Coordinates of C-alpha atoms and ligand atoms in Angstrom, one line a residue:
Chain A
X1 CA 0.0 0.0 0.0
X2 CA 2.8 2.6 1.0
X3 CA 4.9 1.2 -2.1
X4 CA 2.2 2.0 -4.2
X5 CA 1.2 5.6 -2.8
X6 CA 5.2 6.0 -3.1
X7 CA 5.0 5.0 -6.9
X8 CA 2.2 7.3 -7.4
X9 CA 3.9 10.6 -6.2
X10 CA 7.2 9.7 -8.0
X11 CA 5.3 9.3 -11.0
X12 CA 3.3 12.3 -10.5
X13 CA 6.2 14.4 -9.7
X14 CA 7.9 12.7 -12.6
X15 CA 4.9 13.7 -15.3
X16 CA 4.8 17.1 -13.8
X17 CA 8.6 18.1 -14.2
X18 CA 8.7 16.7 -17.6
X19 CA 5.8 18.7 -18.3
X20 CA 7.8 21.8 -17.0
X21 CA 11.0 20.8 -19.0
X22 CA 8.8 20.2 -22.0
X23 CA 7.3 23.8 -21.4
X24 CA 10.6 25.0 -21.3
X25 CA 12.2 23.4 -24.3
X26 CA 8.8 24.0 -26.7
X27 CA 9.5 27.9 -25.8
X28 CA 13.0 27.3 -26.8
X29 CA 12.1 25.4 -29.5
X30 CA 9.2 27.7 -30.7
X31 CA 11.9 30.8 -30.2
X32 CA 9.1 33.1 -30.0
X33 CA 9.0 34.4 -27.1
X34 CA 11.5 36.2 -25.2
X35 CA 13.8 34.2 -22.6
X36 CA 13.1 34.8 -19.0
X37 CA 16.5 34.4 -16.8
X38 CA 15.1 31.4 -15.5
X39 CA 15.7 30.4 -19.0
X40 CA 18.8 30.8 -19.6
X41 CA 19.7 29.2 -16.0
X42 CA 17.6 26.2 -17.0
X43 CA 20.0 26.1 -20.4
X44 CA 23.3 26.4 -18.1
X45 CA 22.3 23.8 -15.6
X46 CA 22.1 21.5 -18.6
X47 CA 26.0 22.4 -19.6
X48 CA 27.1 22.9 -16.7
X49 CA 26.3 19.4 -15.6
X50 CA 27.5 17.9 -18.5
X51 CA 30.6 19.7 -17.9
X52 CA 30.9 18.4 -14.0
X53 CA 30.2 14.6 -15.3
X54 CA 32.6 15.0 -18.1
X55 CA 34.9 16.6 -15.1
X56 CA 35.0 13.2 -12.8
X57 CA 35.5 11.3 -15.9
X58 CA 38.2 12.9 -17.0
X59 CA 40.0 12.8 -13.6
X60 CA 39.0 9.4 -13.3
X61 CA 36.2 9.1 -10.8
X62 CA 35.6 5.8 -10.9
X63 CA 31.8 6.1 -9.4
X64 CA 30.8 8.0 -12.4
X65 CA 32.4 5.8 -15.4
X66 CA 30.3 2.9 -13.5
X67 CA 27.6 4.6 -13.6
X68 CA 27.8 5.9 -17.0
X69 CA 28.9 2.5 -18.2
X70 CA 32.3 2.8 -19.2
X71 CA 35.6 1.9 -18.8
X72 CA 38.1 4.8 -19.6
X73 CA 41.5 3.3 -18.3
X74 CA 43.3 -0.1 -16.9
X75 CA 46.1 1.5 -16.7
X76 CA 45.2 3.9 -13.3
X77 CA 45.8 6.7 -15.7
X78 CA 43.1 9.4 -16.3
X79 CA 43.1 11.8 -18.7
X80 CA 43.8 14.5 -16.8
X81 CA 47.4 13.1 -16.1
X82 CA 48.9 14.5 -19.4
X83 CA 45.9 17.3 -19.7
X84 CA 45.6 19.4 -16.7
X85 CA 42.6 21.8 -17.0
X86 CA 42.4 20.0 -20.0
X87 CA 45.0 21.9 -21.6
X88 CA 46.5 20.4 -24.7
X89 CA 43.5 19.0 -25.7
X90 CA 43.0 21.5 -28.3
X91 CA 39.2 21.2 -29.0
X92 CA 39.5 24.7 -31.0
X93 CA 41.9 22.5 -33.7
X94 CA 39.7 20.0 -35.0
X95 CA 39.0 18.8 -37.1
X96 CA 42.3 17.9 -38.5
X97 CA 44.6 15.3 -39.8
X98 CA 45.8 13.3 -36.8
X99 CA 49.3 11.7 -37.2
X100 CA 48.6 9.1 -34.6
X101 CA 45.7 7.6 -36.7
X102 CA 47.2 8.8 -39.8
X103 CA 43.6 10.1 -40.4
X104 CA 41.4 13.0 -41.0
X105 CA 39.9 13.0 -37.0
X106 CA 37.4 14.7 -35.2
X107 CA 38.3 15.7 -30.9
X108 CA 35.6 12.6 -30.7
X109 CA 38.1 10.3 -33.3
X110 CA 40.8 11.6 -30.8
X111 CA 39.1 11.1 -27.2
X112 CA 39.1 7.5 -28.2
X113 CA 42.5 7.1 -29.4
X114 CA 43.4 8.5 -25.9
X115 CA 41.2 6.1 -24.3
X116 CA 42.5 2.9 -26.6
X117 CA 45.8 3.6 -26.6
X118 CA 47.7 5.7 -23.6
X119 CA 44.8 4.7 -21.2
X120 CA 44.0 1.2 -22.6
X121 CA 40.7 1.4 -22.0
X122 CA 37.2 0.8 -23.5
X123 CA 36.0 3.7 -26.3
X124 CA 33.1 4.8 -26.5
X125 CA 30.2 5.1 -28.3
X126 CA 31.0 8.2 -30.9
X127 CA 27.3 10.0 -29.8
X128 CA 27.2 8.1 -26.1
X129 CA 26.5 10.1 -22.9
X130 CA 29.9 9.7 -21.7
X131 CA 31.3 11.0 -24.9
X132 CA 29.1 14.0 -24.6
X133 CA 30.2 14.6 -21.5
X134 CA 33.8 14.7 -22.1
X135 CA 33.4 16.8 -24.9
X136 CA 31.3 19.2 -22.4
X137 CA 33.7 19.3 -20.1
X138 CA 37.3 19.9 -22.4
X139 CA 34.9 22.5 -24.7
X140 CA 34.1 24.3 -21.6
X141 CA 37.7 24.5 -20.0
X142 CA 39.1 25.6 -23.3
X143 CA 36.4 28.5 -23.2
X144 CA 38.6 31.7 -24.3
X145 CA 40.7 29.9 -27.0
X146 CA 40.7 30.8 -30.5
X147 CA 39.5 28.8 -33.2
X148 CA 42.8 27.7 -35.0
X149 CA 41.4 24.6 -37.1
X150 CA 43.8 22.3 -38.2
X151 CA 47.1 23.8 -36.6
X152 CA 49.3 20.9 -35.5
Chain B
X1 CA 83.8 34.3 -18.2
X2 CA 83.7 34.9 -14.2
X3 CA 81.7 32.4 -11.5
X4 CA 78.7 33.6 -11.7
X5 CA 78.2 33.0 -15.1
X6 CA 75.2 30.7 -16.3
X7 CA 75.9 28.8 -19.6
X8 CA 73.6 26.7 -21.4
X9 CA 74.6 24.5 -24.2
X10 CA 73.7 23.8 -28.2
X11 CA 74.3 21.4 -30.9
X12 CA 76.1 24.4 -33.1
X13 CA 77.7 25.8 -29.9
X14 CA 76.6 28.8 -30.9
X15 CA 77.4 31.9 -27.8
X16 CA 74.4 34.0 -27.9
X17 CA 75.3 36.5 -25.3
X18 CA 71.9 37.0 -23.3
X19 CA 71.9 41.0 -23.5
X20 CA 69.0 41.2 -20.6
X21 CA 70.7 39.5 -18.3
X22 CA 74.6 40.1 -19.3
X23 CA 75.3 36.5 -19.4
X24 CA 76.3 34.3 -22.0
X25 CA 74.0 31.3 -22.8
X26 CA 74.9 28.4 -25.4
X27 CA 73.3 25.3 -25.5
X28 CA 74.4 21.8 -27.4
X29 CA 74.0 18.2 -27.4
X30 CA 76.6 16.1 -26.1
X31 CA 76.4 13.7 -29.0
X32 CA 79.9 12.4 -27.6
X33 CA 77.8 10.4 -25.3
X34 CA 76.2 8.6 -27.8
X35 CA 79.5 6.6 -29.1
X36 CA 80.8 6.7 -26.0
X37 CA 78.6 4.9 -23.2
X38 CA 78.1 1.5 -23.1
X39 CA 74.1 0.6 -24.2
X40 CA 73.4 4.7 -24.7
X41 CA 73.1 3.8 -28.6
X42 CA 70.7 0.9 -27.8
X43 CA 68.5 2.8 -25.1
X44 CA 68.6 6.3 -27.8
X45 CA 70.3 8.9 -25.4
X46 CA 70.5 11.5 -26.6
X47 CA 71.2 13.8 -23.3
X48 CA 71.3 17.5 -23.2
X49 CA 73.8 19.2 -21.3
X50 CA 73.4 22.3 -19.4
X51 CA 76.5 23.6 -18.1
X52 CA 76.4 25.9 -15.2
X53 CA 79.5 27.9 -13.5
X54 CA 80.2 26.9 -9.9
X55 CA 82.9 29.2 -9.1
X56 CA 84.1 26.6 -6.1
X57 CA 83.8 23.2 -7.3
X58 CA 86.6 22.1 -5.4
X59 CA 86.7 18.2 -7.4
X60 CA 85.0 16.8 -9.9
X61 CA 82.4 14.4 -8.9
X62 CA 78.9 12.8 -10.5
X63 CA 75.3 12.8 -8.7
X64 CA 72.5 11.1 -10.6
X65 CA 68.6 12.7 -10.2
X66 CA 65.6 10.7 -10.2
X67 CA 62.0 11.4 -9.5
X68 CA 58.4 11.3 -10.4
X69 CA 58.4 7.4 -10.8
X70 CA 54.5 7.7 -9.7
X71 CA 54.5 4.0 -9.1
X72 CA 51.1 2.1 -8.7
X73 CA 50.6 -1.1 -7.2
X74 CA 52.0 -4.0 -9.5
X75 CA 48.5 -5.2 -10.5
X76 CA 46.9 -1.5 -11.8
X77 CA 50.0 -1.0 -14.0
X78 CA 54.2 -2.3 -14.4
X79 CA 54.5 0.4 -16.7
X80 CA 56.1 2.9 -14.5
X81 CA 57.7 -0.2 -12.9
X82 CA 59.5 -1.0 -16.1
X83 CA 60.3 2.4 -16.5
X84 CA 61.6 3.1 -13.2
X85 CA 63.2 -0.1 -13.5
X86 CA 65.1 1.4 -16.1
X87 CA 66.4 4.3 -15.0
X88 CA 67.8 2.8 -11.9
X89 CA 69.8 0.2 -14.1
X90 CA 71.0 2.8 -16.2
X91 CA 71.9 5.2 -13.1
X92 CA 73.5 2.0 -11.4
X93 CA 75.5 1.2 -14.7
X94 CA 76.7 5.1 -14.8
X95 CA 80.5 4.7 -15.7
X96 CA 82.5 6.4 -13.5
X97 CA 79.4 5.4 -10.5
X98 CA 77.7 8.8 -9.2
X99 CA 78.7 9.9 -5.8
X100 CA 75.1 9.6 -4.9
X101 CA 71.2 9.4 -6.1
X102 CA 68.9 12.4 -5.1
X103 CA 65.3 11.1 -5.4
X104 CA 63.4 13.9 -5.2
X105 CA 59.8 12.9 -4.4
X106 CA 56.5 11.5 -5.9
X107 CA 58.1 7.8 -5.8
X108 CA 54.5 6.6 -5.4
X109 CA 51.3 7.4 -6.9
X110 CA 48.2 7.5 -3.7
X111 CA 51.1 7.5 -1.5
X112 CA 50.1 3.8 -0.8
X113 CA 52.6 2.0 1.5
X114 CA 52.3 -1.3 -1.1
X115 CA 53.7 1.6 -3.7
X116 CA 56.3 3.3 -1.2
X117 CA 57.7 -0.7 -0.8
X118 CA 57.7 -1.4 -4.3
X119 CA 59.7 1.6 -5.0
X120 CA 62.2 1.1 -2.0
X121 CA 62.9 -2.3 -3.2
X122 CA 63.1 -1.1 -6.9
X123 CA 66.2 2.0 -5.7
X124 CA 67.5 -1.3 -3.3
X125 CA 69.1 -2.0 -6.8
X126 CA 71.3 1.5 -6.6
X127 CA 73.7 0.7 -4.2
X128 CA 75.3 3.9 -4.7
X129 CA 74.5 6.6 -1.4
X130 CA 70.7 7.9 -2.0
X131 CA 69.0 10.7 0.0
X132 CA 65.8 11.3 -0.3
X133 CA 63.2 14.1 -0.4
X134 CA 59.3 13.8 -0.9
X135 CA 56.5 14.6 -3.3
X136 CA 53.5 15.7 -2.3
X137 CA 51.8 11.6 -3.7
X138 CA 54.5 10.2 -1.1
X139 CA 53.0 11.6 1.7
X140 CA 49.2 12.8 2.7
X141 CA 47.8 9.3 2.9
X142 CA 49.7 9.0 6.5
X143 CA 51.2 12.6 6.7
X144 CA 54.5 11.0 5.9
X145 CA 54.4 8.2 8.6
X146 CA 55.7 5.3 6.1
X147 CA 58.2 7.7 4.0
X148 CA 59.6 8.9 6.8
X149 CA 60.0 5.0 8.5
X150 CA 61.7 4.4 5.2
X151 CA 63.4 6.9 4.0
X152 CA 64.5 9.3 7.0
X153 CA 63.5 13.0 7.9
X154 CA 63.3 16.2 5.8
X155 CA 64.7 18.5 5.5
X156 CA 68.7 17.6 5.9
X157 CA 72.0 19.0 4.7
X158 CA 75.7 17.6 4.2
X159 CA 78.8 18.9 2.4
X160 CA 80.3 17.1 -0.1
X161 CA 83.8 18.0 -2.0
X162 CA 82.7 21.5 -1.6
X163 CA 79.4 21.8 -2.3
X164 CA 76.9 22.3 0.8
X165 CA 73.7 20.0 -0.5
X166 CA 70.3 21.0 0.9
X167 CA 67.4 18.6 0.7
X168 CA 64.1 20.4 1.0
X169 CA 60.6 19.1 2.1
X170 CA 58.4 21.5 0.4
X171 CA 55.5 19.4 0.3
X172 CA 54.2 18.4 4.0
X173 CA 53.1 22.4 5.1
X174 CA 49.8 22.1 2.9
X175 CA 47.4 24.0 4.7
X176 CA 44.8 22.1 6.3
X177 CA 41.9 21.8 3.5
X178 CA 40.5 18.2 5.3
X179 CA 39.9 18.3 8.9
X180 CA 37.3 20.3 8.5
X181 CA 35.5 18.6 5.8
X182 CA 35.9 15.7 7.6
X183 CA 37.9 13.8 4.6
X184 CA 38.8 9.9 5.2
X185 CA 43.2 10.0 4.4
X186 CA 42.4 8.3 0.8
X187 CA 40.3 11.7 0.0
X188 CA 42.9 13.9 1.4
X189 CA 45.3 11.7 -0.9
X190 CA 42.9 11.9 -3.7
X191 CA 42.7 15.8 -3.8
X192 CA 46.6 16.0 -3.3
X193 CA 47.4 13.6 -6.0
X194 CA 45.5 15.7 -8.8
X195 CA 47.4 18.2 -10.5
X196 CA 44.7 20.4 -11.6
X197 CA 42.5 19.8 -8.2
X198 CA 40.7 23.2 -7.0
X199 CA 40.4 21.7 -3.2
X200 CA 43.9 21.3 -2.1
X201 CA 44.7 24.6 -3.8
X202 CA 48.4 25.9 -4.2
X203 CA 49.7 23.9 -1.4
X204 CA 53.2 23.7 -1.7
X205 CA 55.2 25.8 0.5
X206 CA 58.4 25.7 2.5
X207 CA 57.5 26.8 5.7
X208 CA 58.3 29.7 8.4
X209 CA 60.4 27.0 10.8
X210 CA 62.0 25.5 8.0
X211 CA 62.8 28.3 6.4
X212 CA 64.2 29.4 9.9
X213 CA 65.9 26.1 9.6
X214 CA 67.6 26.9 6.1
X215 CA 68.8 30.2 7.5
X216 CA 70.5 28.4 10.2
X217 CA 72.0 25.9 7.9
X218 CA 73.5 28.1 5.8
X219 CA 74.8 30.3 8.7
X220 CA 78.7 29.0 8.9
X221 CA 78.7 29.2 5.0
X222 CA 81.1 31.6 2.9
X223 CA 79.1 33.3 1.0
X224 CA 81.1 32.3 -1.9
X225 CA 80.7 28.8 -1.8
X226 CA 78.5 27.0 -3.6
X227 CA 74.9 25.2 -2.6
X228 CA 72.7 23.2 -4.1
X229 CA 69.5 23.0 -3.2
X230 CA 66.8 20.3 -4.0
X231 CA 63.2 20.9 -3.5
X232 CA 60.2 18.4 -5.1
X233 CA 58.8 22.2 -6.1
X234 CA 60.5 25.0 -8.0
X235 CA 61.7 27.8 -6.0
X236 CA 60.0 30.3 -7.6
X237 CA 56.5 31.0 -9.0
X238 CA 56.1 29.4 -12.3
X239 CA 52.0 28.4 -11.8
X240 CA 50.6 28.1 -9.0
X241 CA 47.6 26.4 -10.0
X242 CA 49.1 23.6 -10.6
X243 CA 51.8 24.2 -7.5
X244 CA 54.7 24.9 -10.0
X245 CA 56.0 26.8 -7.4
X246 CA 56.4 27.4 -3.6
X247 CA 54.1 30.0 -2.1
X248 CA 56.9 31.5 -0.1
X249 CA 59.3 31.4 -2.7
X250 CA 60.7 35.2 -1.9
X251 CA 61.6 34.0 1.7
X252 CA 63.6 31.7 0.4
X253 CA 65.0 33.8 -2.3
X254 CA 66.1 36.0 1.0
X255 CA 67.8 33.9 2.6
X256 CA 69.3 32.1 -0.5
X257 CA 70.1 35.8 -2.0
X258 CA 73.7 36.5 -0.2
X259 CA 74.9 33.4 -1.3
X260 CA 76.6 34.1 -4.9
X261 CA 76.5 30.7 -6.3
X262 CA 73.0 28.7 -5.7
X263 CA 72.0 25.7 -7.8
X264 CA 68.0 24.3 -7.3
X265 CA 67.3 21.1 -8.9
X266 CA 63.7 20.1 -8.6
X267 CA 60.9 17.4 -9.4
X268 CA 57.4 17.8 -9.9
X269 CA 57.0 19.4 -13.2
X270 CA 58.1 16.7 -15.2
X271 CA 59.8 18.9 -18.0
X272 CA 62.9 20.7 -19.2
X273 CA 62.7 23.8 -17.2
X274 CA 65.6 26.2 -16.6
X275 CA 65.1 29.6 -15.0
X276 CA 67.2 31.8 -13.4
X277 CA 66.5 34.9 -10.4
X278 CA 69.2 36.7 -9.2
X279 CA 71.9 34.3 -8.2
X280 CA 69.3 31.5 -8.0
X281 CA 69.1 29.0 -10.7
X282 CA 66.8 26.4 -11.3
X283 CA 66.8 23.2 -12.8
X284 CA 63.7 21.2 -13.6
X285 CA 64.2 17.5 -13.5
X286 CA 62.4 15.0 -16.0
X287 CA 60.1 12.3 -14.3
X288 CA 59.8 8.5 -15.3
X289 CA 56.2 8.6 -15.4
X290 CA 55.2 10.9 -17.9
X291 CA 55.2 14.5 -19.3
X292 CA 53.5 17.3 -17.6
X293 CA 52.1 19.8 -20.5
X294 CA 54.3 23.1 -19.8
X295 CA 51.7 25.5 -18.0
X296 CA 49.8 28.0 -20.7
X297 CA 51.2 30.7 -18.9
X298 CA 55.0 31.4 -16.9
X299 CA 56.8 29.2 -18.8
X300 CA 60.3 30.8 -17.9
X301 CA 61.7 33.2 -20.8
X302 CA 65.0 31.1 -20.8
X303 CA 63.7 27.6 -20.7
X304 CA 64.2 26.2 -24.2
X305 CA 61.5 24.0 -24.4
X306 CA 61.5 20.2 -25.2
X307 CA 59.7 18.9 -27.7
X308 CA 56.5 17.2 -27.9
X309 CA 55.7 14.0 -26.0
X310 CA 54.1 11.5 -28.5
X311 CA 51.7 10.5 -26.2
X312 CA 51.3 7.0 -27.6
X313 CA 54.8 6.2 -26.6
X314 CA 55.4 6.0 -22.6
X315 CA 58.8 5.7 -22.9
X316 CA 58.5 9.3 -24.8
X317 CA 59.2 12.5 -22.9
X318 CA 60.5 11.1 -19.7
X319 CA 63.7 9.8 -18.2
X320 CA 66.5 10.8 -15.6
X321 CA 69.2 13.0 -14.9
X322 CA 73.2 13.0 -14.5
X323 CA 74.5 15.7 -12.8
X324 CA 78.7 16.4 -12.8
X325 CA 80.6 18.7 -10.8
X326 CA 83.9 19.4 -12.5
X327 CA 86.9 20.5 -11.0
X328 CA 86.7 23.8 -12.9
X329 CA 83.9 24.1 -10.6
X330 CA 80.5 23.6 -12.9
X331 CA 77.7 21.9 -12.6
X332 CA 76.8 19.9 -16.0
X333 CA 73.5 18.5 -16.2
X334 CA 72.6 16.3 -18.4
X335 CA 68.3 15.1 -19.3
X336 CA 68.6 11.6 -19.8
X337 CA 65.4 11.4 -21.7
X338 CA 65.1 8.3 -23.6
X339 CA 64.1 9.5 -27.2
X340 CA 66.7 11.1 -30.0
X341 CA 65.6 14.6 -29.8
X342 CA 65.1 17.0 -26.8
X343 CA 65.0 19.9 -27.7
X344 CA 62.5 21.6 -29.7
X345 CA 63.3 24.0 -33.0
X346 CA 60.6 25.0 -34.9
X347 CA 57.4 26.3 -32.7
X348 CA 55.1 23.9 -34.4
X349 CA 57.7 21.0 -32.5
X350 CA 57.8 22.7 -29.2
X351 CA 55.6 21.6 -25.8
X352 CA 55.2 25.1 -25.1
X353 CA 53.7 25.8 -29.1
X354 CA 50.8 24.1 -27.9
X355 CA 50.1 27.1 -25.7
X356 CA 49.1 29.2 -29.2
X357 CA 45.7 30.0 -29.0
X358 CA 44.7 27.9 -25.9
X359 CA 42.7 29.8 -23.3
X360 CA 42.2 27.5 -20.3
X361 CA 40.2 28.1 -17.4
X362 CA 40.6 26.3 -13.9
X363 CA 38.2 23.2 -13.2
X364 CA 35.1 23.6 -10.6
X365 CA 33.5 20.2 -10.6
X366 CA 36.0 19.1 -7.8
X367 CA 34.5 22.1 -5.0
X368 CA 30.8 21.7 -6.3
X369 CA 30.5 18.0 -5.6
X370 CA 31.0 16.3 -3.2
X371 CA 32.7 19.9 -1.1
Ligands
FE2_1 FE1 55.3 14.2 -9.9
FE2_2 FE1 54.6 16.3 -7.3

C-alpha cells in the first residue's frame, strides 16, 4: 500500500517536471518568445552538468564511469594526467589530420584514441553520454581559445 | 667568463650572449655520449647538457637525479615499474658510478605503503649513497608516517667536495583543507594527487620554521661557496595552480640571496625547465612517469623548451638526470630522456607551441561535488 502511494507521487512528480522541462524546451524550440533568466539558468544547468560529469570522468572518478557505463582506463591513468585543466587537448583545432591515426579525425576520433591507446581502456560510443560529457567538459575549460582549425 | 656565469649548451655551440641579463648562454648536445657509453646507442640517449659555472667546485664528482616514478601497485599498472626499473639500471650502470642518487619525491602514486615498498625495493638496486626528499603523492595518505619510516627526515643538509647539498621538504606544510571537511586520508590523498585539483589549492610551501631552519644551515657558509638545493617544487612562481612553485618562494630567495652561487634542482614538473633569479638558478628535472604539459602561462623566458611528448609512446618524454661537478667548478647537467631529440626548433615542434591559442580556465566540478 505505501509502495504504491510511493510510486504514485514519483510518478506524478515525474509527469509534472517533464511537463515543465517540456514547457521549457517548446518555448525554446518555438523561439518566440523572449527568454526569462530562469531560461537561460535552465540552459546552463544542462551544460554545466555535462561539464561536471565530463569533469569526474576525465579525472577518473571511478563512481561516475560505473555509472555511466564505461571503462576509460586499466592503466590507473586518467586523462587528466597528461591534460591538466584540460590543456593540450585542443578542441579549438579540430577537425584535423591526426598523425597518430594517420587520419582526417574529429576531438571525438581523438578522445578515443586516448582512451584505446595511452589509457588502454574501453572507447566509446562516438554519440554516447559519456562522450558527450567529455566533450562538455574539455569545450568548456578551453572556453577563451581561439579557433585555429587544423594547426598541429 | 667569471663564476657567476650561467651557460647553457647547443648542438652548433653557438654563444648568444643574453643581452637582458649580461650573461652568456649556449646550448648543445653532447652527442659524444652517444659513441661513448656503453648501451646509450641501444636505449637512444641522446642527453642535453646544461652547463652551469660553480665558481668553487673544489673536485669533480657525478650525482644522478631521479623522481616522479609515480609507481602504482604492481597489478593496476608495471608500466612505471618498467620504466623506473630502467632508470635505476641505467643510473647503477653510470661509468665512472655517481657519488650519490637524489630522489626527489613523488616515488609513489596514492602515497600507498604497497607503492612506497615497491619503490624502495626497486632504488635497493642502486647501491650507490641515495638521499631522499618527498612529493606531495608520497606523503598525505599517512602525513609521511611510512616515507619517513623508510626513507628518513626532511629537510637535511651535508657537504660534499665543496658543495653544501640541501634537501628540501616542500610538500608536508599544505594548509589544512581536510579536517574540517571531515575527509577519510584516501580523500585527502585523492585531492593531493590531482594536479589540476581546486580543493587542495596551491599547497606547496616551505614553511616559516623551516625556512628558519635553512637560514641556520647556511649560517657558517662563505658566501662564496656554492649550494645546491633540492626541493620536489620549484623555487620560484612558475604556476601556482598547478603548485609549479612554492608560495613562499621570496623568503627563500632571501635567505638564498647572499649566497653568490646557488643551484636548485627540482621534481614535480616533469619537463625541461631552466630559469634563473638573481643568483638563484633552477633546474627542472624529467620524471619516469610521464610529461606534464608546460603550463599555458609562466613558462620561464630562458627555458628552451622540449619537444613534444608522442603520447602514444610512454617511454616518450621522460627519463632521468646526471648531474657532474667538475673540477673547474661547474655543474653539467645532463636530461637523460630516452628519445633522440630533446630539444625543440621550430614552434610547431615545441611543448610550449601548444600554448598558441589555448585559453584554459581552472576546473570547478572538484569544489561543487561532493565539497
Ligand atoms: Fe610528480
Ligand atoms: Fe609532485
Amino acid at each position: 500500500m505505501k509502495r504504491k502511494r510511493y510510486a504514485l507521487i514519483v510518478l506524478g512528480a515525474t509527469l509534472s517536471l517533464s511537463l515543465v522541462v517540456t514547457a521549457v524546451l517548446n518555448q525554446a524550440l518555438a523561439h518566440k518568445a523572449k527568454h526569462t533568466p530562469e531560461q537561460l539558468q535552465a540552459f546552463q544547468d544542462v551544460l554545466m552538468e555535462q561539464v561536471r560529469l565530463g569533469d569526474l570522468l576525465f579525472h577518473g572518478d571511478g563512481a561516475t564511469a560505473q555509472q555511466m557505463g564505461v571503462n576509460l582506463s586499466r592503466t590507473g591513468m586518467a586523462c587528466a594526467m597528461c591534460h591538466p585543466f584540460a590543456s593540450d587537448t585542443h578542441p579549438h583545432e579540430f577537425p584535423k589530420f591526426q598523425e597518430q591515426m594517420n587520419a582526417f579525425a574529429t576531438l571525438r576520433d581523438m578522445i578515443n584514441w586516448c582512451i584505446e591507446k595511452p589509457n588502454e581502456g574501453e572507447i566509446i560510443g562516438t554519440d554516447s553520454e559519456a562522450m558527450k560529457a567529455l566533450e562538455a567538459y574539455i569545450y568548456w575549460s578551453n572556453q577563451g581559445s581561439k579557433l585555429d582549425t587544423g594547426r598541429h | 667568463m667569471n663564476g657567476s656565469q650561467g651557460t647553457y649548451r647547443n648542438t652548433d655551440s653557438e654563444e648568444r650572449p643574453d643581452r637582458s641579463l649580461g650573461i652568456t648562454r649556449r646550448t648543445f648536445l653532447h652527442k659524444s655520449f652517444l659513441a661513448g657509453a656503453a648501451g646509450a646507442a641501444t636505449f637512444g640517449w641522446f642527453p642535453l647538457i646544461n652547463t652551469i659555472d660553480l665558481a668553487f667546485g673544489a673536485e669533480s664528482f657525478k650525482f644522478a637525479w631521479l623522481s616522479d616514478t609515480h609507481l602504482y601497485p604492481k597489478d593496476v599498472n608495471t608500466r612505471f615499474v618498467e620504466k623506473t626499473e630502467r632508470a635505476v639500471k641505467e643510473i647503477q650502470a653510470m661509468q665512472p658510478a655517481a657519488d650519490f642518487l637524489i630522489f626527489g619525491g613523488d616515488l609513489a602514486q596514492l602515497g600507498d605503503p604497497v607503492e612506497l615498498d615497491l619503490g624502495n625495493e626497486i632504488l635497493k638496486q642502486v647501491t650507490i649513497n641515495k638521499v631522499f626528499i618527498p612529493g606531495e603523492h608520497d606523503w598525505y595518505l599517512d602525513m609521511g608516517a611510512k616515507w619517513e619510516q623508510l626513507f628518513g627526515k626532511p629537510p637535511w643538509s651535508f657537504d660534499h667536495k665543496g658543495v653544501r647539498f640541501i634537501g628540501l621538504d616542500t610538500v608536508s606544510r599544505a594548509p589544512d583543507y581536510w579536517s574540517i571537511k571531515k575527509m577519510s586520508p584516501k580523500e585527502r590523498m585523492g585531492h593531493m594527487a590531482t594536479l589540476d585539483g581546486s580543493v587542495a589549492g596551491p599547497w606547496a610551501g616551505v614553511g616559516h620554521d623551516q625556512l628558519a631552519w635553512l637560514n641556520s644551515a647556511l649560517a657558517d657558509l662563505a658566501q662564496d661557496a656554492p649550494v645546491i638545493v633540492f626541493s620536489h617544487n620549484p623555487l620560484y612562481e612558475y604556476y601556482p595552480p598547478w603548485n609549479f612553485w612554492v608560495r613562499d618562494w621570496r623568503e627563500v630567495h632571501e635567505i638564498l640571496q647572499p649566497f653568490s652561487n646557488v643551484t636548485n634542482i627540482h621534481g614535480h614538473t616533469h619537463q625541461v625547465l631552466y630559469n634563473e633569479i638573481g643568483n638563484l638558478r633552477s633546474i627542472g628535472m624529467l620524471a619516469t612517469s610521464w610529461p606534464w604539459p608546460y603550463a599555458p602561462e609562466g613558462v620561464p623566458i630562458l627555458t628552451t623548451p622540449h619537444i613534444r611528448a608522442d603520447p602514444g609512446d610512454h617511454f616518450d618524454g621522460v627519463g632521468w638526470a646526471q648531474l657532474d661537478v667538475t673540477a673547474a667548478g661547474r655543474v653539467e647537467h645532463e636530461y637523460m630522456m630516452w628519445r633522440k631529440d630533446i630539444l625543440a626548433e621550430a614552434p610547431w615542434d615545441s611543448g610550449t607551441g601548444d600554448n598558441a591559442n589555448q585559453v584554459l580556465r581552472p576546473r570547478i566540478a572538484d569544489r561543487q561535488w561532493p565539497y
